[in-house]
Short mmCIF file of C-alpha atoms in Angstrom, two decimals:
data_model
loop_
_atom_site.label_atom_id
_atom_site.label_comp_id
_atom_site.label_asym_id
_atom_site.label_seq_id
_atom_site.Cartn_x
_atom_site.Cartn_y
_atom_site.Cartn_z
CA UNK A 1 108.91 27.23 158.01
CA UNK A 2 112.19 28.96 158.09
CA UNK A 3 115.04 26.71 157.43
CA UNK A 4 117.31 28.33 160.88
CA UNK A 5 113.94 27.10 162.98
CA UNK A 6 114.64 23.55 162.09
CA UNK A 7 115.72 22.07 165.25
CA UNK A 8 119.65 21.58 165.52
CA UNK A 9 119.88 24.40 162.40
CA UNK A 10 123.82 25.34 162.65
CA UNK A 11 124.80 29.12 163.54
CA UNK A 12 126.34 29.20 160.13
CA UNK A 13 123.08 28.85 158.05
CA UNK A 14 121.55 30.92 160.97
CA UNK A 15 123.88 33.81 159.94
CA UNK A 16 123.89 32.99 156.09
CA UNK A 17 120.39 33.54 155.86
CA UNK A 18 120.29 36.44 158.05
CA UNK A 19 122.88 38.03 155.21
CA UNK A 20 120.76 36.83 152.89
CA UNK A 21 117.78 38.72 153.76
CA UNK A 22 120.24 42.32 154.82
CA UNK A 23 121.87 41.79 151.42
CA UNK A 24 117.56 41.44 149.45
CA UNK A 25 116.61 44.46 151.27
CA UNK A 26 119.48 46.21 150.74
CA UNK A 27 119.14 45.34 147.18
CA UNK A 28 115.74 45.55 146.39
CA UNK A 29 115.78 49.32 148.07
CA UNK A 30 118.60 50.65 146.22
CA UNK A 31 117.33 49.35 142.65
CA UNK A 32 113.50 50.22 143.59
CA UNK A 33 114.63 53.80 144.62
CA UNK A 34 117.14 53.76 141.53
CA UNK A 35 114.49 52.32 139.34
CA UNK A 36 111.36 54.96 140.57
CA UNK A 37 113.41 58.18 140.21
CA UNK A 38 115.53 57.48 137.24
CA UNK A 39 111.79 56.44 135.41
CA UNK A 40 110.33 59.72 136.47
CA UNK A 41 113.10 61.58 135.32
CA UNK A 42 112.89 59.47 132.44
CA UNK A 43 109.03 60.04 131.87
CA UNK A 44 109.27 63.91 132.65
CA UNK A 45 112.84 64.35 130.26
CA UNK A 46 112.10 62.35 127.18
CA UNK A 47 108.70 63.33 127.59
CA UNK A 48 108.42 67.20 127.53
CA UNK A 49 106.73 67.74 124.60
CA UNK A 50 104.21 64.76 124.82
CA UNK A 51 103.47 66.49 128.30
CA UNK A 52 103.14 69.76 127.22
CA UNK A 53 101.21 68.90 124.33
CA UNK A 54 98.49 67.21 126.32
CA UNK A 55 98.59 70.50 128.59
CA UNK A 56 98.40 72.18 125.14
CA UNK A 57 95.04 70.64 124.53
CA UNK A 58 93.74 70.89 127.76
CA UNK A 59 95.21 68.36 130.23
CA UNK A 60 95.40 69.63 133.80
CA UNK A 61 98.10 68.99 135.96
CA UNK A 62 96.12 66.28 138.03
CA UNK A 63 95.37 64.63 134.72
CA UNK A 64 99.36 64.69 133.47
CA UNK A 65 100.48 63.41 137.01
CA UNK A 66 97.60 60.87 137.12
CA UNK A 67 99.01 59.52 133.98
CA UNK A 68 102.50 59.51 134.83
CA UNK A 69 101.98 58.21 138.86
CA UNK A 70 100.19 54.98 137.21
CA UNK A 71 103.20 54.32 134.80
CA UNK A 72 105.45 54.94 137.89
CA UNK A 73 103.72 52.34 140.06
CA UNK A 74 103.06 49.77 136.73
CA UNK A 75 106.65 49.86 136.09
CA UNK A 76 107.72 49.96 139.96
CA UNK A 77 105.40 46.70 140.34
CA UNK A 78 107.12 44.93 137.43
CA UNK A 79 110.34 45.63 138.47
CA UNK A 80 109.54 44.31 141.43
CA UNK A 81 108.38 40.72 140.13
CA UNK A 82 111.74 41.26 138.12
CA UNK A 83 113.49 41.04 141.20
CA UNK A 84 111.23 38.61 142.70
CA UNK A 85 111.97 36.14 140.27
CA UNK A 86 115.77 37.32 140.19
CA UNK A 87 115.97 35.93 144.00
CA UNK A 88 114.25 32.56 142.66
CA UNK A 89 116.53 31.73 140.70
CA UNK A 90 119.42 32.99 142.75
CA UNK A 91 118.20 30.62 145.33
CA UNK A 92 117.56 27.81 142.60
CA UNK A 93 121.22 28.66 141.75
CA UNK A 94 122.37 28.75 145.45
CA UNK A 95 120.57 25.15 145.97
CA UNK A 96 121.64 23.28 142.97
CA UNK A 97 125.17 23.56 143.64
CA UNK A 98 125.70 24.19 147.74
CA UNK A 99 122.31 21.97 148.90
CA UNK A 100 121.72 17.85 148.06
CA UNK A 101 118.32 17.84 146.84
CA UNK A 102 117.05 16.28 150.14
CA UNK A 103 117.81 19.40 152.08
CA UNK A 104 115.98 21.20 149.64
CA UNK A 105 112.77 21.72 151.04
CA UNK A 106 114.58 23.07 153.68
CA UNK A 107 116.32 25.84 151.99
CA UNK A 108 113.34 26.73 150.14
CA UNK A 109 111.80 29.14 152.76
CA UNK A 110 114.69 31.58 152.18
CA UNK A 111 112.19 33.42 150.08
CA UNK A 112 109.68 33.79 153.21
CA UNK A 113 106.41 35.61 153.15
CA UNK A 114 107.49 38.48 155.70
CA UNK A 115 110.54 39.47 153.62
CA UNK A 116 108.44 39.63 150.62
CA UNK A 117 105.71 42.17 152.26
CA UNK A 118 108.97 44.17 153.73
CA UNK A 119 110.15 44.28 149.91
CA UNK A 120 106.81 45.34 148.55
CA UNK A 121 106.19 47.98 150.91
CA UNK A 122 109.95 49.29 150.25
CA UNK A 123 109.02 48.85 146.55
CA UNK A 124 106.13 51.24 147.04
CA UNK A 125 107.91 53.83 149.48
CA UNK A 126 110.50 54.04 147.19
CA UNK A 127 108.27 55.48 144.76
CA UNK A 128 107.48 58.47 146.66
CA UNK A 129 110.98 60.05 145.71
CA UNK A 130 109.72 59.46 141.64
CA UNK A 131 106.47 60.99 142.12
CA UNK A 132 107.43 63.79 144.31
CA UNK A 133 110.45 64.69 141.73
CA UNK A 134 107.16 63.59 138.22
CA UNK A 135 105.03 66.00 140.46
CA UNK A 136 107.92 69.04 140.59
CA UNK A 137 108.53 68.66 136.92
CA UNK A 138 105.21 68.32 135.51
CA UNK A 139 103.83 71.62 137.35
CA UNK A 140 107.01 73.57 135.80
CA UNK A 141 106.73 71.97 132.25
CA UNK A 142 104.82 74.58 129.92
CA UNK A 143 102.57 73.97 127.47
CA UNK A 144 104.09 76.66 125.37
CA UNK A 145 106.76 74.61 125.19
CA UNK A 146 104.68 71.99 122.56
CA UNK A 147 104.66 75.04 120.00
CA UNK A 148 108.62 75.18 120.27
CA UNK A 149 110.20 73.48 116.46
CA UNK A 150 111.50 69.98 117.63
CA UNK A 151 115.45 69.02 116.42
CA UNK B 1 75.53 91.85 114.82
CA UNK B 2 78.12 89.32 114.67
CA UNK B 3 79.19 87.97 117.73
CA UNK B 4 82.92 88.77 118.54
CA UNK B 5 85.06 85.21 119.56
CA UNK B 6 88.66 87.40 120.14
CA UNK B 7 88.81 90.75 121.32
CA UNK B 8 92.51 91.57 122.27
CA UNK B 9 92.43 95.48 124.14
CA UNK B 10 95.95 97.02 124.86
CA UNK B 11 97.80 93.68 125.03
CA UNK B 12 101.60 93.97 126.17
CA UNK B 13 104.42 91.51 126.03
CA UNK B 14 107.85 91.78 126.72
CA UNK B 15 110.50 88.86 127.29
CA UNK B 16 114.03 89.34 128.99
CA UNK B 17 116.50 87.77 126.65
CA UNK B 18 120.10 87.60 127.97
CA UNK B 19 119.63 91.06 129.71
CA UNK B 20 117.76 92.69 126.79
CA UNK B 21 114.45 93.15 127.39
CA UNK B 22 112.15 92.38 124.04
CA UNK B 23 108.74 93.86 123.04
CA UNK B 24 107.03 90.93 122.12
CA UNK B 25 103.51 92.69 121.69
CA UNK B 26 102.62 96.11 121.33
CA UNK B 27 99.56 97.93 122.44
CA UNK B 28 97.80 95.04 120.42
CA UNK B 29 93.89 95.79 119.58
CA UNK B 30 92.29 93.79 117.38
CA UNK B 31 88.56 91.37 117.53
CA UNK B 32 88.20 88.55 115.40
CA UNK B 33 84.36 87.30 114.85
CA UNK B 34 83.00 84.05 115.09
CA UNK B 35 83.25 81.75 112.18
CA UNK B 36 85.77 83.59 110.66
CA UNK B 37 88.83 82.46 109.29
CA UNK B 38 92.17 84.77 109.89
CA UNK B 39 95.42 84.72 108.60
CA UNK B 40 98.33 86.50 111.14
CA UNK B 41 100.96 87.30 108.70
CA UNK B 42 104.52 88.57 109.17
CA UNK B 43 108.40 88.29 109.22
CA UNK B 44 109.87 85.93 111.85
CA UNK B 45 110.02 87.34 114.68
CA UNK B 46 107.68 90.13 114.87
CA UNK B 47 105.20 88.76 117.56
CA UNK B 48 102.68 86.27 115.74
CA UNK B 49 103.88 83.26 117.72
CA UNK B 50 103.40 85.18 120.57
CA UNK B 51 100.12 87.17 119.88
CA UNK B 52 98.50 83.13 118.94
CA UNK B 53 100.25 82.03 122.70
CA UNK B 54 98.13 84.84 124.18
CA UNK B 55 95.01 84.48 122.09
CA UNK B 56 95.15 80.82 123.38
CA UNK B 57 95.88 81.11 126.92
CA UNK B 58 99.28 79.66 126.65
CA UNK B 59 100.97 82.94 127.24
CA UNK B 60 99.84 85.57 129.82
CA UNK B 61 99.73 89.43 127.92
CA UNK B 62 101.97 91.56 130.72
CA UNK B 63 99.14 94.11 130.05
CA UNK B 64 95.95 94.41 128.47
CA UNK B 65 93.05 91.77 128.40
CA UNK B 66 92.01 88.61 125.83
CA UNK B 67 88.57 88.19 125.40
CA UNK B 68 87.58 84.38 124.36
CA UNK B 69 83.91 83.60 123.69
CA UNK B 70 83.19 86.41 126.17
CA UNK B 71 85.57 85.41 128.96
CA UNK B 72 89.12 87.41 129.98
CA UNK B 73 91.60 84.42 129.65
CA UNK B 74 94.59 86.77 130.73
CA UNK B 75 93.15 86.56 134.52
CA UNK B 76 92.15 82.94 134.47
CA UNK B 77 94.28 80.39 136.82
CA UNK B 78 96.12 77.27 135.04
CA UNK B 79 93.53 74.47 135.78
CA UNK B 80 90.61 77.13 134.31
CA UNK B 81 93.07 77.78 131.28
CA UNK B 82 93.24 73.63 130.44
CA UNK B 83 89.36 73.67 131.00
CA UNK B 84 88.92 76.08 128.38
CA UNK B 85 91.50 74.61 125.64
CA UNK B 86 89.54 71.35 126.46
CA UNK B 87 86.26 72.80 125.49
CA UNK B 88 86.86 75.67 123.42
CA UNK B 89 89.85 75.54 121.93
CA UNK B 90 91.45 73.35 118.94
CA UNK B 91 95.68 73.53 118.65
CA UNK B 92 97.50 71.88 114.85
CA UNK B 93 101.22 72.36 115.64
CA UNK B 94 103.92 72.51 112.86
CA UNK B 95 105.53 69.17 114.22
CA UNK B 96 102.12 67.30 114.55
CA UNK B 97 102.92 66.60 118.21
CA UNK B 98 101.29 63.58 118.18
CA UNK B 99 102.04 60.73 120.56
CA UNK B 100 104.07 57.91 118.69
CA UNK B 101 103.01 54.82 120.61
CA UNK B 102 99.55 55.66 120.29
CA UNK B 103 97.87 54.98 116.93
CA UNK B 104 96.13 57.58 114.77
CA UNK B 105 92.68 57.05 116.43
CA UNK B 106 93.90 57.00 120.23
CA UNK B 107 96.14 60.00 119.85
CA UNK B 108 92.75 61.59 118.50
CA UNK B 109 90.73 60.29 121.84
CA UNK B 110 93.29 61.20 123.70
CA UNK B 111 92.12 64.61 123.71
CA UNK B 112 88.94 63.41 125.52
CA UNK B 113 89.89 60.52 127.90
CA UNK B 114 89.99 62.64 131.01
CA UNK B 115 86.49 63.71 130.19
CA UNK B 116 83.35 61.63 131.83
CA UNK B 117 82.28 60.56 128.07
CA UNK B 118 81.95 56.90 127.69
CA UNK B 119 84.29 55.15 125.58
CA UNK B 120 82.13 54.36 122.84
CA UNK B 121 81.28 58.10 122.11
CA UNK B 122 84.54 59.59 122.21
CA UNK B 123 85.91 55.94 119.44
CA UNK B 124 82.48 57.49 117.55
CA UNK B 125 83.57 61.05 117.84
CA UNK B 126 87.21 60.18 117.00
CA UNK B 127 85.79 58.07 113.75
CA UNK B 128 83.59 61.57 113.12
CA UNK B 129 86.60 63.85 113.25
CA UNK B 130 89.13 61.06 111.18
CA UNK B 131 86.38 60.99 108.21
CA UNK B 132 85.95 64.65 108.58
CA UNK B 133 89.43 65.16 107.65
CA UNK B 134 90.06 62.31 105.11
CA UNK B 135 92.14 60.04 107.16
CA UNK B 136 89.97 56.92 108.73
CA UNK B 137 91.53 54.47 107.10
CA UNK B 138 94.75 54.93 108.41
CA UNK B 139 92.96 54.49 112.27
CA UNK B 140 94.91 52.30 113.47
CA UNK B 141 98.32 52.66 112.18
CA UNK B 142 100.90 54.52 113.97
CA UNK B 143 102.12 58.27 113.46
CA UNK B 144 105.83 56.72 112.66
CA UNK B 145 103.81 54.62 109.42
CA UNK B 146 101.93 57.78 107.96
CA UNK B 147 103.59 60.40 105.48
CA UNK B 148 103.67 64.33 106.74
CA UNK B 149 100.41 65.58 105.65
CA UNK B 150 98.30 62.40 107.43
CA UNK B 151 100.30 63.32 110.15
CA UNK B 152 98.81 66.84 110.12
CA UNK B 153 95.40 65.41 109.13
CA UNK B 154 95.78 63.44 112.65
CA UNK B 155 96.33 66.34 114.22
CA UNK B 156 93.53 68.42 113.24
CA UNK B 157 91.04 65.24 113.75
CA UNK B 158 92.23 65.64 117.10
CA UNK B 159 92.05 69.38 117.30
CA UNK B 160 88.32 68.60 116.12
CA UNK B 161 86.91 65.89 117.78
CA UNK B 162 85.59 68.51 121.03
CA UNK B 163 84.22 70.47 118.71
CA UNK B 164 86.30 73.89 119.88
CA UNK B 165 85.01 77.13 118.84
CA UNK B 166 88.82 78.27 118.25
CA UNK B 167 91.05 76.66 116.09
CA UNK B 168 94.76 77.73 116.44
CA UNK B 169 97.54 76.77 114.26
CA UNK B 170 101.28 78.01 114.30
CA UNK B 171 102.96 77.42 111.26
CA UNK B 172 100.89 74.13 110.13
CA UNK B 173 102.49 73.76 107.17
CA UNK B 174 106.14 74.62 107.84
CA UNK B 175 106.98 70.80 107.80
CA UNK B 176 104.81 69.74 104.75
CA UNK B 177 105.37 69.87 100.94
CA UNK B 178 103.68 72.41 99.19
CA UNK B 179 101.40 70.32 97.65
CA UNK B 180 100.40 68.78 101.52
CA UNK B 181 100.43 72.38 102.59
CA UNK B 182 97.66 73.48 100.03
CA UNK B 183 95.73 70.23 101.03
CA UNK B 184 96.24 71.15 104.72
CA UNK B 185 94.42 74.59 104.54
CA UNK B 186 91.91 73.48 101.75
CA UNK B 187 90.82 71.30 104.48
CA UNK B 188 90.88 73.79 107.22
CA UNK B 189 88.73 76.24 104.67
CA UNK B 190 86.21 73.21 104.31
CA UNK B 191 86.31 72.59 108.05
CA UNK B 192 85.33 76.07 108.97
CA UNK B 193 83.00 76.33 106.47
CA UNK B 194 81.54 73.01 107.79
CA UNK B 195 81.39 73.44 111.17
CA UNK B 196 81.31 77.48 111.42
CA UNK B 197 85.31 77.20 114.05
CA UNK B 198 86.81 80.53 114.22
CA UNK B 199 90.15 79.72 112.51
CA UNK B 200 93.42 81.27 113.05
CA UNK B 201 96.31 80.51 111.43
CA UNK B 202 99.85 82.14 111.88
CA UNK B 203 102.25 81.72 109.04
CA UNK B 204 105.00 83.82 107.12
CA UNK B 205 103.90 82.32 103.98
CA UNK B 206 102.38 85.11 101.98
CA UNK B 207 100.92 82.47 99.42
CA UNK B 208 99.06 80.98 101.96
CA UNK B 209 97.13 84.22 103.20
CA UNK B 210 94.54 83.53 100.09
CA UNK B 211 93.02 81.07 102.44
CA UNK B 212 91.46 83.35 104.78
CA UNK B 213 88.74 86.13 104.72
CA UNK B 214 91.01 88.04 106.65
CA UNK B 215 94.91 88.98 107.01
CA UNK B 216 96.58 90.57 110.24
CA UNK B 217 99.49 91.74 109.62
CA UNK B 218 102.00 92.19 112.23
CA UNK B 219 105.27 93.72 111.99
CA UNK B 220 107.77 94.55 114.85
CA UNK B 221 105.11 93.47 117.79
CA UNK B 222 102.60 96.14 116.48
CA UNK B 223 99.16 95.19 114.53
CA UNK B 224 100.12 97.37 111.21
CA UNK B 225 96.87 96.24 109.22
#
């Protein structure tokens, strides 16, 4: 039950919690996109000689992206739950100090069902930008490169 | 007869180095037979890193053709390349390469978890390859917790475990102590004995050549004995 369906809900809340949900999206795009590519640069980077060492002893590149596209969407999901339970306690926050406890139950559908779904599926689009950029760098990586003298 | 593994006819290789072009490899001919153990021996930089890149399949030769276990590697495509180092070919790098949050026995599975062996057989192969090279019962720890030469030891369990016919090393024990070094190769000599891999071994340590049944000596990208 969303808390601007209860009958008599004031414009106000109406528009508070339509900010609320711009202001989630917004957020949870930005730091899913933020959080996919900067991991896959991260992964590909830090990782070059790990990489080319498994090329080295006979990884293809389907089994190098494999490995990397399942950290990418393991670490996408958990940043997502991250988030998740950042916007619990932002509403727990929000609540305890702006809402008596008897309206509670009535705030408590900020976090709604369809909002979460949206964020998932933004979660998991985001990741296309990390894979595609994991997919570009692990076909260029040599495995030479695992025979070069580390520093 | 004995059967050739290497057969390397008219092999080129030049690099472009800020505008100067450099003759890695020249008009390189040489066969090395299975089961034996060879030693490429030379100054730094006079094409052994290069000449073990294009034995392996690492590097392409601009000319010329590599002949491993019967099959020209120099026209083979990149996934056919990894399917050969999988199955035929064993690599011991001079930094160990091995992955540091993965212990000792899963950095020597690694090698086969993309393969359709069950689990159990390639934790029984791994065990196989970590006894064969002294080294089980440090399984489970982590390559930051072992000294240099278990390091190494790692690394050639893992070069092992899929049995390759070829095993190539580059410098193996550049990053050891002597006395690791001469453990290292005594190990290798015992493991091709053992097993019957072609072994070669690039170094510019001329006390170290004693280890094979053969030396190639390179000098200036040429083959000069």
């Amino acid at each position: 039950m969303l808390f601007s369906s209860v009958a008599g809900a004031k414009p106000w809340i109406i528009e508070v919690e339509k900010e609320a949900a711009i202001i989630s999206l917004v957020l949870s795009a930005v730091i899913s996109i933020s959080l996919s590519v900067f991991y896959a640069w991260i992964i590909t980077n830090y990782r070059r000689t790990e990489i080319a060492t498994l090329k080295c002893i006979g990884y293809t590149n389907n089994n190098v992206r494999i490995i990397i596209v399942g950290e990418l969407i393991w670490v996408t999901m958990f940043s997502f739950f991250i988030v998740f339970e950042l916007l619990i306690h932002i509403v727990a926050f929000t609540a305890y100090f702006y809402y008596t406890a008897e309206r509670l139950p009535e705030f408590s559908p900020f976090i709604r069902f369809g909002p979460l779904l949206i964020t998932i599926a933004l979660f998991l689009v985001a990741q296309i930008g990390g894979i595609l950029l994991a997919y570009q760098r692990v076909l260029r990586l040599r495995p030479i490169i695992a025979l070069r003298i580390q520093k | 007869m004995k059967e050739i593994m290497i057969k390397c006819e008219g092999v080129h290789k030049e690099f472009r180095l800020r505008g100067n072009i450099i003759r890695a490899l020249i008009d390189v001919n040489l066969e090395i037979e299975a089961g034996e153990f060879v030693m490429v021996q030379g100054p730094t930089g006079c094409g052994k890193t290069t000449l073990l890149n294009v034995m392996s399949g690492l590097d392409l030769p601009d000319e010329g053709s590599v002949i491993l276990d019967g099959e020209d590697i120099a026209r083979a495509n990149e996934d056919r390349l990894s399917n050969i180092r999988r199955q035929k070919i064993g690599f011991v790098f001079q930094d160990f390469n091995l992955v540091e949050n993965l212990t000792a026995i899963e950095n020597v599975e690694a090698l086969l978890w993309p393969t359709v062996l069950r689990t159990k057989e390639i934790e029984d192969r791994a065990i196989a390859a970590l006894r064969a090279v002294d080294v089980l019962e440090r399984k489970d720890h982590y390559p930051g917790d072992l000294s240099g030469g278990e390091r190494q030891r790692v690394g050639m369990a893992r070069a092992i475990i899929h049995q390759p016919r070829v095993l190539f090393g580059d410098e193996i024990t550049g990053n050891l102590d002597p006395v690791s070094g001469r453990n290292v190769m005594e190990l290798l000599k015992k493991l091709n004995k053992d097993l019957g891999t072609t072994m070669v071994i690039v170094t510019h340590d001329s006390n170290l050549v004693q280890y094979g049944d053969r030396v190639i000596k390179m000098d200036h990208g040429r083959v000069v004995r």
